[in-house]
Short mmCIF file of C-alpha atoms in Angstrom, two decimals:
data_model
loop_
_atom_site.label_atom_id
_atom_site.label_comp_id
_atom_site.label_asym_id
_atom_site.label_seq_id
_atom_site.Cartn_x
_atom_site.Cartn_y
_atom_site.Cartn_z
CA UNK A 610 -11.69 -4.40 -15.62
CA UNK A 611 -8.11 -3.32 -16.20
CA UNK A 612 -5.48 -5.83 -17.25
CA UNK A 613 -3.85 -5.31 -13.86
CA UNK A 614 -5.53 -4.83 -10.50
CA UNK A 615 -3.94 -4.13 -7.12
CA UNK A 616 -5.88 -5.17 -4.02
CA UNK A 617 -5.00 -4.41 -0.42
CA UNK A 618 -5.00 -7.55 1.70
CA UNK A 619 -3.54 -6.26 4.98
CA UNK A 620 -2.79 -2.75 6.10
CA UNK A 621 -2.35 -1.85 9.73
CA UNK A 622 -0.42 -1.98 12.98
CA UNK A 623 -0.62 -5.07 15.16
CA UNK A 624 0.70 -6.59 18.36
CA UNK A 625 3.13 -9.49 18.15
CA UNK A 626 0.34 -11.98 18.89
CA UNK A 627 -1.93 -10.45 16.25
CA UNK A 628 0.92 -10.50 13.77
CA UNK A 629 1.56 -14.19 14.47
CA UNK A 630 -2.13 -14.97 14.08
CA UNK A 631 -2.53 -13.05 10.82
CA UNK A 632 0.62 -14.35 9.15
CA UNK A 633 0.17 -17.93 10.39
CA UNK A 634 -3.39 -17.94 9.08
CA UNK A 635 -2.37 -16.74 5.62
CA UNK A 636 0.58 -19.11 5.30
CA UNK A 637 -1.42 -22.04 6.67
CA UNK A 638 -4.13 -21.38 4.12
CA UNK A 639 -1.60 -21.40 1.27
CA UNK A 640 0.06 -24.56 2.60
CA UNK A 641 -3.35 -26.22 2.85
CA UNK A 642 -4.14 -25.15 -0.73
CA UNK A 643 -0.96 -26.81 -2.01
CA UNK A 644 -1.54 -29.92 0.13
CA UNK A 645 -5.01 -30.29 -1.39
CA UNK A 646 -3.66 -29.64 -4.88
CA UNK A 647 -1.02 -32.33 -4.37
CA UNK A 648 -3.56 -34.78 -2.93
CA UNK A 649 -5.85 -34.15 -5.91
CA UNK A 650 -3.00 -34.77 -8.34
CA UNK A 651 -2.17 -38.04 -6.58
CA UNK A 652 -5.80 -39.16 -6.68
CA UNK A 653 -6.37 -38.18 -10.32
CA UNK A 654 -3.01 -38.92 -11.94
CA UNK A 655 -1.13 -41.06 -9.42
CA UNK A 656 1.70 -38.54 -9.11
CA UNK A 657 2.69 -35.52 -7.04
CA UNK A 658 2.06 -31.98 -8.18
CA UNK A 659 5.60 -30.66 -8.61
CA UNK A 660 4.70 -27.02 -8.00
CA UNK A 661 2.81 -27.86 -4.81
CA UNK A 662 5.68 -30.05 -3.62
CA UNK A 663 8.17 -27.21 -4.03
CA UNK A 664 5.92 -24.50 -2.58
CA UNK A 665 4.98 -26.29 0.65
CA UNK A 666 8.50 -26.34 2.20
CA UNK A 667 9.18 -22.81 0.93
CA UNK A 668 6.00 -21.50 2.58
CA UNK A 669 6.78 -23.34 5.82
CA UNK A 670 10.25 -21.81 5.87
CA UNK A 671 8.86 -18.30 5.35
CA UNK A 672 6.28 -18.83 8.09
CA UNK A 673 9.08 -19.91 10.46
CA UNK A 674 10.96 -16.70 9.61
CA UNK A 675 7.97 -14.59 10.57
CA UNK A 676 7.52 -16.47 13.84
CA UNK A 677 11.21 -15.95 14.64
CA UNK A 678 10.91 -12.22 13.96
CA UNK A 679 7.90 -11.67 16.21
CA UNK A 680 9.23 -14.00 18.92
CA UNK A 681 12.58 -12.21 19.20
CA UNK A 682 13.04 -10.89 22.76
CA UNK A 683 14.22 -7.55 21.37
CA UNK A 684 10.75 -6.86 19.95
CA UNK A 685 8.68 -8.46 22.72
CA UNK A 686 6.48 -5.44 23.46
CA UNK A 687 6.70 -3.79 20.05
CA UNK A 688 3.95 -3.35 17.50
CA UNK A 689 4.32 -4.44 13.90
CA UNK A 690 3.15 -2.76 10.75
CA UNK A 691 1.98 -5.13 8.06
CA UNK A 692 1.17 -4.11 4.51
CA UNK A 693 0.28 -6.70 1.93
CA UNK A 694 -1.05 -6.23 -1.56
CA UNK A 695 -2.23 -8.68 -4.18
CA UNK A 696 -1.49 -7.90 -7.80
CA UNK A 697 -3.73 -9.62 -10.32
CA UNK A 698 -2.90 -9.49 -14.01
CA UNK A 699 -5.05 -10.79 -16.83
CA UNK A 700 -2.89 -12.83 -19.21
CA UNK A 701 -3.47 -13.17 -22.91
CA UNK A 702 -2.45 -16.78 -23.39
#
């Protein structure tokens, strides 16, 4: 395996409803991940996970932005192109 890999997560053209569903699903999954991470930290150490606490509102804000974009009346019957890649790097720590 290379030290850096690039994976394609999403690549295609979608309706507004499909776009909402795809993006909401991804952001909800990340928000849920951080909620669980924070809950685990509270259970194990009795304190919040600072990274999770900062990421949750940031992710919610970004999800709201996407919903605003696809809900705009100017783009009601338009299609959206979504491209998303994941870059994974192996760190020597």
